[in-house]
PDB file of C-alpha atoms and ligand atoms in Angstrom:
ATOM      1  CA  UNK A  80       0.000   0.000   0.000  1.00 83.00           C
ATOM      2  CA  UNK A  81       1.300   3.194  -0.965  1.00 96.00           C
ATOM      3  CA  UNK A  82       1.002   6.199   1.743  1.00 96.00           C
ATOM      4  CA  UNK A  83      -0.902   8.960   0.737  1.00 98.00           C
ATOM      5  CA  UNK A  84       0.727  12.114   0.458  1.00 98.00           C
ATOM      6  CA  UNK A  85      -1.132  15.730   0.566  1.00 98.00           C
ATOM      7  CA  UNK A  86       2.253  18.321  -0.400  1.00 98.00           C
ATOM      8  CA  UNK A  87       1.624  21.785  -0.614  1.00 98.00           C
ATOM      9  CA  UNK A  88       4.012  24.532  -2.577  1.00 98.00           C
ATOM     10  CA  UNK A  89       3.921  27.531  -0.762  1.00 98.00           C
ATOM     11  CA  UNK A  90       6.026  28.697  -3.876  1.00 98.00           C
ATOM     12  CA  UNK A  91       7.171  32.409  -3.482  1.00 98.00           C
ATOM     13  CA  UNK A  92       4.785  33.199  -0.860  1.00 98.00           C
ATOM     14  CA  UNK A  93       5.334  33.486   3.055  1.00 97.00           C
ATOM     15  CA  UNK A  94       6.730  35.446   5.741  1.00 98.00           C
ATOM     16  CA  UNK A  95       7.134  34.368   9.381  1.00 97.00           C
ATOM     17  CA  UNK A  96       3.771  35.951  10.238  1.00 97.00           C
ATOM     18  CA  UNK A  97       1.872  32.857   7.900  1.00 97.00           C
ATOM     19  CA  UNK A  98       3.778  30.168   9.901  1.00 97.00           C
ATOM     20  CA  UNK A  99       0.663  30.514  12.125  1.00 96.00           C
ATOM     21  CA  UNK A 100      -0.930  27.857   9.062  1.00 97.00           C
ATOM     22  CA  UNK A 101       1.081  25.277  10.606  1.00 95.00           C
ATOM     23  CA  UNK A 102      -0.469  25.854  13.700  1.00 95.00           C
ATOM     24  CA  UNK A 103      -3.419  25.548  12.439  1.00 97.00           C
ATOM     25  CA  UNK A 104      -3.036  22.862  10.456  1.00 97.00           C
ATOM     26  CA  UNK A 105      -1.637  20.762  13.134  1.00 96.00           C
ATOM     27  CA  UNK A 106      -4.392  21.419  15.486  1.00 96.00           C
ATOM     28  CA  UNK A 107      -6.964  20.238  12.208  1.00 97.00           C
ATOM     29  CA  UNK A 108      -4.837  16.827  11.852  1.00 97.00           C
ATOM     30  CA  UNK A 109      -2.912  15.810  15.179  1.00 96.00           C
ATOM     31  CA  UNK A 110      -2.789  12.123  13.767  1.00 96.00           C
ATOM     32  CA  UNK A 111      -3.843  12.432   9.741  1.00 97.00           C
ATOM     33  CA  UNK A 112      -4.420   9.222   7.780  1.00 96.00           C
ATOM     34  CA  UNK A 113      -2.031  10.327   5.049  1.00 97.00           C
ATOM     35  CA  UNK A 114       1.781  12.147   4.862  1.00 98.00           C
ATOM     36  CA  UNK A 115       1.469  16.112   4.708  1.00 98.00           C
ATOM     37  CA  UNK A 116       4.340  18.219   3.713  1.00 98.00           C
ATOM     38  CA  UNK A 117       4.945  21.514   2.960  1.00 98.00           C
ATOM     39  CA  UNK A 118       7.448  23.468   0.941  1.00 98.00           C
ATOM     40  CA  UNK A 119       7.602  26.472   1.834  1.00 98.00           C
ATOM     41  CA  UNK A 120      10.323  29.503   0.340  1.00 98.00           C
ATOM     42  CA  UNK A 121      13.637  28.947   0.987  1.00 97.00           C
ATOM     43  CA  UNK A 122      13.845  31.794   4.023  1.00 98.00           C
ATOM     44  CA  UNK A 123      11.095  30.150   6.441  1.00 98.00           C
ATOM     45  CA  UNK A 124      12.970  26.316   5.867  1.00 98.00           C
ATOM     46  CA  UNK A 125      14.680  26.715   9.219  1.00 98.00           C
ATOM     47  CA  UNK A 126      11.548  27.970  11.188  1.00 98.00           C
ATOM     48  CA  UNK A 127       9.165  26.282   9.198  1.00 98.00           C
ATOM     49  CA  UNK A 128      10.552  22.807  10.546  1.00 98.00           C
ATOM     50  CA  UNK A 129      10.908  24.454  13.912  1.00 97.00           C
ATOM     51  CA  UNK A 130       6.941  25.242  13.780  1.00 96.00           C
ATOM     52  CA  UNK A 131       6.264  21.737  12.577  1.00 97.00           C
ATOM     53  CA  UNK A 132       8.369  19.517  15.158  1.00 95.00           C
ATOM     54  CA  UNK A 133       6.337  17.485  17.082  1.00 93.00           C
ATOM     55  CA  UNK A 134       4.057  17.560  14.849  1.00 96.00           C
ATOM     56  CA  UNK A 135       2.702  15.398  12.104  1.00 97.00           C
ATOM     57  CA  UNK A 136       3.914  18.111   9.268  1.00 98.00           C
ATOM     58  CA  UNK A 137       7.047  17.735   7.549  1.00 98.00           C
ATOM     59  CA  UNK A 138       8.526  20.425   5.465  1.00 98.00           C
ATOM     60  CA  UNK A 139      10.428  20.171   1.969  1.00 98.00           C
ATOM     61  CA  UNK A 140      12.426  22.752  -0.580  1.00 98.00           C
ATOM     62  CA  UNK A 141      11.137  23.765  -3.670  1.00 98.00           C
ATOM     63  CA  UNK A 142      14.843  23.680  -5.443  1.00 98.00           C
ATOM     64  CA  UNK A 143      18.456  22.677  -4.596  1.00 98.00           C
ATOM     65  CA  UNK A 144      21.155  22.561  -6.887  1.00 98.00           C
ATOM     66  CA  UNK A 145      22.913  19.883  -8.489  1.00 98.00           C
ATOM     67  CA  UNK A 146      26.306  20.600  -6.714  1.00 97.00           C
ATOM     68  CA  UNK A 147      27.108  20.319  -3.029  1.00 94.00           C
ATOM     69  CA  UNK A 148      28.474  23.696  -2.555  1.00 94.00           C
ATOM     70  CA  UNK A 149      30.544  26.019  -4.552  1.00 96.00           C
ATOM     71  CA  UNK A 150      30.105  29.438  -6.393  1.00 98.00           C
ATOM     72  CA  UNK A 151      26.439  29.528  -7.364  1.00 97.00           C
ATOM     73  CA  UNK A 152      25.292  32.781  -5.780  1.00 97.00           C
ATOM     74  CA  UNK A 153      21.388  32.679  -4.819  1.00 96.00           C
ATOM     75  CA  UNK A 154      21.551  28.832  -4.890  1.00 97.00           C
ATOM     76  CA  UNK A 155      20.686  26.350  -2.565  1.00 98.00           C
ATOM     77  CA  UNK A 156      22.172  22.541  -1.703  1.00 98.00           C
ATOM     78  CA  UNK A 157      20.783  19.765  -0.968  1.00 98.00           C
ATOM     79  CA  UNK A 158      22.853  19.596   1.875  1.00 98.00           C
ATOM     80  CA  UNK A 159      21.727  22.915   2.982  1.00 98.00           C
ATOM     81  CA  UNK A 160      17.866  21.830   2.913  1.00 98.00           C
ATOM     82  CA  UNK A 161      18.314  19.373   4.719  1.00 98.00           C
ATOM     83  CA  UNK A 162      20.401  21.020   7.226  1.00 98.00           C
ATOM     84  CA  UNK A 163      17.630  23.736   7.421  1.00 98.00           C
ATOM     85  CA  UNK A 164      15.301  20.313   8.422  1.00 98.00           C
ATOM     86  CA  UNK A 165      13.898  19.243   4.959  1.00 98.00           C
ATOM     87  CA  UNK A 166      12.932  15.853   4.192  1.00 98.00           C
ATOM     88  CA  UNK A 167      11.761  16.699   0.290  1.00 98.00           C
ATOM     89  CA  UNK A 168      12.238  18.549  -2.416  1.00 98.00           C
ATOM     90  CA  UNK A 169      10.610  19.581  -5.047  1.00 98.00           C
ATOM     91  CA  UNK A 170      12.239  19.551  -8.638  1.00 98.00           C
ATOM     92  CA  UNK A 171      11.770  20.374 -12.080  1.00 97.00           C
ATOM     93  CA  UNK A 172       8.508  22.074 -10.954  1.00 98.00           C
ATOM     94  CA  UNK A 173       7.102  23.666 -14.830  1.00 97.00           C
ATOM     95  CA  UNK A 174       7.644  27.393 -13.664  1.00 97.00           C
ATOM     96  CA  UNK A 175      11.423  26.460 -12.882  1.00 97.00           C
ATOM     97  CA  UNK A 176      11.535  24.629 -16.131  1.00 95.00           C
ATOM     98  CA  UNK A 177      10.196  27.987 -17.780  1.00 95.00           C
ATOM     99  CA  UNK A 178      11.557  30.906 -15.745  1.00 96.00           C
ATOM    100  CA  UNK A 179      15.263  29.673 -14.910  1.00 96.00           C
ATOM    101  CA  UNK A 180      15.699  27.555 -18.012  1.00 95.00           C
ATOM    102  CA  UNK A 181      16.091  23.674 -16.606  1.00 96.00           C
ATOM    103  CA  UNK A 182      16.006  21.009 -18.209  1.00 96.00           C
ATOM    104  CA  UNK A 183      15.204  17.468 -17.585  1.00 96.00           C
ATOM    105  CA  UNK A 184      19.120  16.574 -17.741  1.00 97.00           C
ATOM    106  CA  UNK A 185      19.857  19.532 -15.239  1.00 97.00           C
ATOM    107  CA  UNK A 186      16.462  17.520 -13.081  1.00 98.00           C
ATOM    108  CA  UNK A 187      18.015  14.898 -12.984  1.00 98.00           C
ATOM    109  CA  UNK A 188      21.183  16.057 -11.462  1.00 98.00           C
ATOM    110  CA  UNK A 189      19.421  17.735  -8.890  1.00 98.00           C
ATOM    111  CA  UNK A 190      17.655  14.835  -8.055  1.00 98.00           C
ATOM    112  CA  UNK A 191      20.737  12.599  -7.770  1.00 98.00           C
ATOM    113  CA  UNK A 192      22.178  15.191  -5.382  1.00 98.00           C
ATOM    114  CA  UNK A 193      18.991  15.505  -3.629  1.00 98.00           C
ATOM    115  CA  UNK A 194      18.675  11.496  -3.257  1.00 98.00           C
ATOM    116  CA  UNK A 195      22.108  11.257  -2.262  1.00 98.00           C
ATOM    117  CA  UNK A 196      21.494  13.717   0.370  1.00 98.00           C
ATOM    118  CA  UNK A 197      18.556  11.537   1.881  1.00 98.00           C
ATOM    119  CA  UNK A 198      16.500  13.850   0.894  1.00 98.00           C
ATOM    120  CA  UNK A 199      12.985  12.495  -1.115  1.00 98.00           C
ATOM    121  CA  UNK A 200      12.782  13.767  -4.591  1.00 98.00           C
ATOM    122  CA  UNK A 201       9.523  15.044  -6.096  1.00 98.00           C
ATOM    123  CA  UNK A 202      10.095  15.400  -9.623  1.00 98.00           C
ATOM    124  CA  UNK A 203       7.360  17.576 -11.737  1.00 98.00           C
ATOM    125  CA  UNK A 204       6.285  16.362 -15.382  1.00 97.00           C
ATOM    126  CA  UNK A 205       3.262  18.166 -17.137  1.00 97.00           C
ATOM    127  CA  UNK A 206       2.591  19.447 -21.160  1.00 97.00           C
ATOM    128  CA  UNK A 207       1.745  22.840 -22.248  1.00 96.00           C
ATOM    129  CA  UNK A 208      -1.253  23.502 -23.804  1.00 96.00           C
ATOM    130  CA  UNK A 209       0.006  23.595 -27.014  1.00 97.00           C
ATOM    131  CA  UNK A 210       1.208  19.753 -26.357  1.00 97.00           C
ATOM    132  CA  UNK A 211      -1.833  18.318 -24.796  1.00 96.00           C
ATOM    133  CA  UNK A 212      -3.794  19.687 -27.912  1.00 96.00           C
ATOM    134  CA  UNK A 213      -1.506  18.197 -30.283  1.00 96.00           C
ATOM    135  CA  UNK A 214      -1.795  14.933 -28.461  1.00 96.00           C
ATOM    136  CA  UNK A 215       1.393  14.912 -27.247  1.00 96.00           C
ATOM    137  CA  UNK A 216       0.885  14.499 -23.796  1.00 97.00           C
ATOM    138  CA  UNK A 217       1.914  10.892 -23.060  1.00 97.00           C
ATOM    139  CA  UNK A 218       5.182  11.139 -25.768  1.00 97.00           C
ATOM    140  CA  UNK A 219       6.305  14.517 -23.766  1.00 97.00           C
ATOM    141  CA  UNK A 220       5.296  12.621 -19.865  1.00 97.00           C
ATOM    142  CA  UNK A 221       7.154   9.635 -21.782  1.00 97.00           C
ATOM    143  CA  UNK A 222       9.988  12.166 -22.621  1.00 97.00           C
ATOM    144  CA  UNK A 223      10.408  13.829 -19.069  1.00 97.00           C
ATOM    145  CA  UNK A 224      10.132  10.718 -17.137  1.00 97.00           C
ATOM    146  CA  UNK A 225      13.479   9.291 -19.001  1.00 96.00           C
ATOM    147  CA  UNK A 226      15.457  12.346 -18.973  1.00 97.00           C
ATOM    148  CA  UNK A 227      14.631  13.499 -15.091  1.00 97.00           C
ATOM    149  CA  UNK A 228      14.391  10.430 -13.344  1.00 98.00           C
ATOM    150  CA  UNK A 229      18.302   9.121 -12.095  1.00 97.00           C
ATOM    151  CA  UNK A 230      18.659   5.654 -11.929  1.00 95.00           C
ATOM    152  CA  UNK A 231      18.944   5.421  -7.907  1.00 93.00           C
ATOM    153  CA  UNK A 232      15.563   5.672  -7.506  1.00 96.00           C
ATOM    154  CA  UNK A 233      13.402   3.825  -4.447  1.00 96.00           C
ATOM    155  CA  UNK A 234       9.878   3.902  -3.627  1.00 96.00           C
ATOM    156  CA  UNK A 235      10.622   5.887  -0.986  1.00 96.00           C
ATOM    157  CA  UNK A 236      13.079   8.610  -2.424  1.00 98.00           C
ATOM    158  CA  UNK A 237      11.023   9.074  -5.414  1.00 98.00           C
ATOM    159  CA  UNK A 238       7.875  11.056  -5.864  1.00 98.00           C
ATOM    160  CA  UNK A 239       6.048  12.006  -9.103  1.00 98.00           C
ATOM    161  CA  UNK A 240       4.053  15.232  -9.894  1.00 98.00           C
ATOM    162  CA  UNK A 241       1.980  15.073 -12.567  1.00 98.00           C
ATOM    163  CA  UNK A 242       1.040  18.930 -12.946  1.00 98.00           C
ATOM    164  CA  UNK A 243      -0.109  19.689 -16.752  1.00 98.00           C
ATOM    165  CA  UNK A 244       1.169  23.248 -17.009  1.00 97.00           C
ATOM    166  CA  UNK A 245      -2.142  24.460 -18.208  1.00 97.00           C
ATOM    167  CA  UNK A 246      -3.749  23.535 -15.261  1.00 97.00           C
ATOM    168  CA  UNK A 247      -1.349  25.154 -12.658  1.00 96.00           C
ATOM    169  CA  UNK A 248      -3.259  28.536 -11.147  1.00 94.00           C
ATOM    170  CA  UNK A 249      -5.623  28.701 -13.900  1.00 95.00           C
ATOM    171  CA  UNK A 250      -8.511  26.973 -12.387  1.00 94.00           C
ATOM    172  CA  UNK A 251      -8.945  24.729 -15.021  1.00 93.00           C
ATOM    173  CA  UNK A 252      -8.332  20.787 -14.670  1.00 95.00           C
ATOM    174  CA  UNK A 253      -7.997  18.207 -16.754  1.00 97.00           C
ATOM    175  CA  UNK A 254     -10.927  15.615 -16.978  1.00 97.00           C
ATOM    176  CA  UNK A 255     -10.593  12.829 -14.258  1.00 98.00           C
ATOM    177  CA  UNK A 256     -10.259   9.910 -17.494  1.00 98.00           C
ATOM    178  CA  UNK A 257      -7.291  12.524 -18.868  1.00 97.00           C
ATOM    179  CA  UNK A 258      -5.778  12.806 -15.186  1.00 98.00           C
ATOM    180  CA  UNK A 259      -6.130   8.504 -14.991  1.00 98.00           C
ATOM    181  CA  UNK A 260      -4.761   7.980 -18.427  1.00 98.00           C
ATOM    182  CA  UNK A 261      -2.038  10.191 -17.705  1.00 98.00           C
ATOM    183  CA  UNK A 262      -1.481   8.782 -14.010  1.00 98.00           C
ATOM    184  CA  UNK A 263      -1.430   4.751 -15.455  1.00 98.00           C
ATOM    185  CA  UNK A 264       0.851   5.629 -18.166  1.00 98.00           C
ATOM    186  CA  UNK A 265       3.604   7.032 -15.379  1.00 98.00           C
ATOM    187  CA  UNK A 266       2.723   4.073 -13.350  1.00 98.00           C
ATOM    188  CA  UNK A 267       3.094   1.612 -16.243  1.00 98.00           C
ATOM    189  CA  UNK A 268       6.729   3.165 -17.504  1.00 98.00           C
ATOM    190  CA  UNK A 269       7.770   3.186 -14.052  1.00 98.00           C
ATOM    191  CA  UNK A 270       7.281  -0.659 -13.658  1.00 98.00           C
ATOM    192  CA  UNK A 271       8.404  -0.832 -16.986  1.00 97.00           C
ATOM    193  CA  UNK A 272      11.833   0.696 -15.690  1.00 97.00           C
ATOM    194  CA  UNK A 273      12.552   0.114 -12.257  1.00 97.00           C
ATOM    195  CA  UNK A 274      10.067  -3.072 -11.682  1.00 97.00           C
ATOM    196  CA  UNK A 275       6.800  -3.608 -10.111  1.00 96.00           C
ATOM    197  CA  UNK A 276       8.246  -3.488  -6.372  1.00 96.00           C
ATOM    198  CA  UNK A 277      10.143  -0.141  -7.168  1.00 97.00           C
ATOM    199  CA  UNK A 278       7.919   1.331  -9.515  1.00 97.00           C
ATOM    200  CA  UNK A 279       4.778   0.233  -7.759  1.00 97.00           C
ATOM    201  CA  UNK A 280       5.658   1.550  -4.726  1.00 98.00           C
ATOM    202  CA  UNK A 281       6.540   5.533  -6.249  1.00 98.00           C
ATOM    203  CA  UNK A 282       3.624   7.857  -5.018  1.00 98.00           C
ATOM    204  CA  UNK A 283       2.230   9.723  -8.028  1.00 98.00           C
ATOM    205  CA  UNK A 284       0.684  13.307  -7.076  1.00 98.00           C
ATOM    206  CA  UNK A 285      -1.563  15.039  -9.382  1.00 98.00           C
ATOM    207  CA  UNK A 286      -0.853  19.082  -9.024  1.00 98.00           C
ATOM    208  CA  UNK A 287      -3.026  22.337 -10.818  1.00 98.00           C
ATOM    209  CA  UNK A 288      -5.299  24.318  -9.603  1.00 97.00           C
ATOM    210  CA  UNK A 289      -6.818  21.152  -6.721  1.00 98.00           C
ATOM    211  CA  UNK A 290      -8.866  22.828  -4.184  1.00 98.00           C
ATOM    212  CA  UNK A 291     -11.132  21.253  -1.301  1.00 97.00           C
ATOM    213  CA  UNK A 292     -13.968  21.467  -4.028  1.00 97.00           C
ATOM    214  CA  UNK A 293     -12.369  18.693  -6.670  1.00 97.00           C
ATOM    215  CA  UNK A 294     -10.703  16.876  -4.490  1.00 98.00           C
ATOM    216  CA  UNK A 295     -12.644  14.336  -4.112  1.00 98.00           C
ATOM    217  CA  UNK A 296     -13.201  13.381  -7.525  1.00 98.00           C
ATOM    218  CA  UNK A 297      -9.496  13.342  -8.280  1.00 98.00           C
ATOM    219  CA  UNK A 298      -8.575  11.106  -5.198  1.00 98.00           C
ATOM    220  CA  UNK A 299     -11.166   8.769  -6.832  1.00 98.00           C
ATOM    221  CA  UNK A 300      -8.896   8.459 -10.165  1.00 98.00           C
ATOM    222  CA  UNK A 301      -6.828   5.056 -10.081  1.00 95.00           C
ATOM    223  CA  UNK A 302      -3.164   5.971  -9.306  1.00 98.00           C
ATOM    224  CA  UNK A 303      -3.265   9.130  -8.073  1.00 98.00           C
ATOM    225  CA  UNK A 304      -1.570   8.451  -5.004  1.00 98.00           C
ATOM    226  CA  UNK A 305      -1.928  12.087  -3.231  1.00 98.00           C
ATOM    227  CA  UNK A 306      -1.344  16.302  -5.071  1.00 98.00           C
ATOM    228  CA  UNK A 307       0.687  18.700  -5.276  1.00 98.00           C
ATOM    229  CA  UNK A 308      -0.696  22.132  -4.015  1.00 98.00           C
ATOM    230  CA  UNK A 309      -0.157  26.067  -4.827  1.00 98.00           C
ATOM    231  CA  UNK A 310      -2.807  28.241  -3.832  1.00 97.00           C
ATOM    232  CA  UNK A 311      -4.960  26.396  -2.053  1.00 98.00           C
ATOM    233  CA  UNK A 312      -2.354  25.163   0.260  1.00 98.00           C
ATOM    234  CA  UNK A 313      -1.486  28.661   1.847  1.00 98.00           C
ATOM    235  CA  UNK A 314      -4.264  28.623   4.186  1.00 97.00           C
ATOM    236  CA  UNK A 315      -4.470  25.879   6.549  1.00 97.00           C
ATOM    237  CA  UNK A 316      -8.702  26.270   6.035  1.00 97.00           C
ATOM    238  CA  UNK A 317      -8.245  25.199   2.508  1.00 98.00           C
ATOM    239  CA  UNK A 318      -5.785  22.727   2.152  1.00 98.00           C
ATOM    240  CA  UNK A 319      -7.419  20.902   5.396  1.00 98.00           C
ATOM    241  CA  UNK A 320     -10.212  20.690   3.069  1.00 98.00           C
ATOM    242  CA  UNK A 321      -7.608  18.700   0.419  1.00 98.00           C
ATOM    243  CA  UNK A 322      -6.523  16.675   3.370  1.00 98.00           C
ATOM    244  CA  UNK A 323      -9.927  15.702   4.247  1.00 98.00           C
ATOM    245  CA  UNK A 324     -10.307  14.215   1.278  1.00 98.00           C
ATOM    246  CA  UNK A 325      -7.214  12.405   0.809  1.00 98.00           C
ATOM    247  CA  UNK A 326      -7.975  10.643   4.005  1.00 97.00           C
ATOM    248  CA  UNK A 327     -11.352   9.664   3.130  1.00 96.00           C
ATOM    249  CA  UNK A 328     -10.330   8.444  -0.565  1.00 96.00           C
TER     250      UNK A 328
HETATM  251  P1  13P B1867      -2.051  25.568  -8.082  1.00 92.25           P
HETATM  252  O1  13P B1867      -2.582  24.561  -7.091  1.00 92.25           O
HETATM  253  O2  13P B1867      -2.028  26.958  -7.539  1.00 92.25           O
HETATM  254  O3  13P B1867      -2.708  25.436  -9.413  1.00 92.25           O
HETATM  255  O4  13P B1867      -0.494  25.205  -8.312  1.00 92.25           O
HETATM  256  C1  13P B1867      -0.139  23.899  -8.557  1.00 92.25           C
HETATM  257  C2  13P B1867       1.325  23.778  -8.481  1.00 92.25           C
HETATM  258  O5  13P B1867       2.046  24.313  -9.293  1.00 92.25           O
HETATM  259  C3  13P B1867       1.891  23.018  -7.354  1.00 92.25           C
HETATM  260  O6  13P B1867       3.248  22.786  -7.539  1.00 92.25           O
END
């Protein structure tokens, strides 16, 4: 049985002040029925994990680099996540790909560093819009999967975002048979690679635009093991909503 896992990206939002959602959260889900993490920016790491000790939450990056340390001004290590008290971290998310350039080889990297670092990997896949309506999807999914995944992979340092980028603070979603087809294709190239006991065991989040209000219906879809959450996990209100229905799926 694969644990459920609710993750929220606080991506570049959050001051001390909105560590008070951990709180809150916390006090909603003092023993949940499924993993929660949350990644918040880079500068609340260290009191972000502080907030969630002794508690059920764990916290994750949203980024390291491929090196261990060196001359990269403004980047961060895996090394240095983790000694900030990360567990995860997210990589290859679709506005990294697009805004600082990376590319499934430089994912990859990162998540070998990341893995190496103990640290569990959540590497992002998703099409543009463009791709999906050329019916590309499952040739570009097929693409990224090869080209970010390193070969060290376990069930337990590996986690897989499927987050199509048309669907990522848009409020639109993809239709629960697109989300499945797209889910069982990962799951099947992932057996396909690393065997059924590795590549059955991989969590598979779906991520874009999930609020308490679909949930439901995309925890229902067959190997979608958990999501991947922007705006609706900034408030502990809403994303207890998303963590509601994770348990109950
Ligand atoms: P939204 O939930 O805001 O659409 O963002 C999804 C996402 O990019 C999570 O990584």
């Amino acid at each position: 049985m694969r644990r459920k896992l609710a993750a929220g990206n606080w991506k570049m939002n959050g001051i001390g002040a909105d560590l008070a959602e951990f709180e809150a959260l916390a006090r909603a889900h003092p023993r949940p029925d499924c993993e929660i993490l949350i990644c918040p920016p880079a500068s609340l790491l260290h009191r972000a994990a502080e907030a969630a000790s002794d508690t059920p939450i764990a916290v994750g990056g949203q980024d390291c680099h491929s090196e261990a340390k060196g001359a990269h001004t403004g980047d961060i290590s895996a090394a240095m996540l983790r000694d900030a008290g990360a567990s995860h971290v997210i990589l290859g998310h679709s506005e990294r790909r697009a805004d600082h350039d990376e590319r499934s080889e430089d994912v990859r990297a990162k998540a070998r560093a990341a893995i190496s670092e103990g640290l569990t990997a959540i590497i992002c896949l998703g099409e543009s819009l463009a791709e999906r309506e050329a019916a590309n999807t499952l040739d570009i999914i097929a693409g990224q999967m090869s080209s970010s995944i390193p070969d060290m992979v376990t069930g337990e340092n590996l986690v897989i975002a499927y987050e199509p980028v048309w669907a990522i603070g848009t409020g639109k979603v993809p239709t629960l048979e697109q989300i499945g087809e797209v889910h069982d294709s990962i799951r099947a190239m992932l057996e396909a690679r690393f065997g059924q006991d590795i590549g059955g065991a991989v969590r598979l989040l779906y991520g874009g635009s999930v609020k308490p209000s679909n949930a439901d219906e995309i925890f229902a879809v067959s190997n979608v093991d958990g999501a991947l959450v922007g705006g609706a996990s900034l408030k502990a209100a809403d994303f207890s909503g998303i963590i509601c229905a994770l348990e109950n799926s």
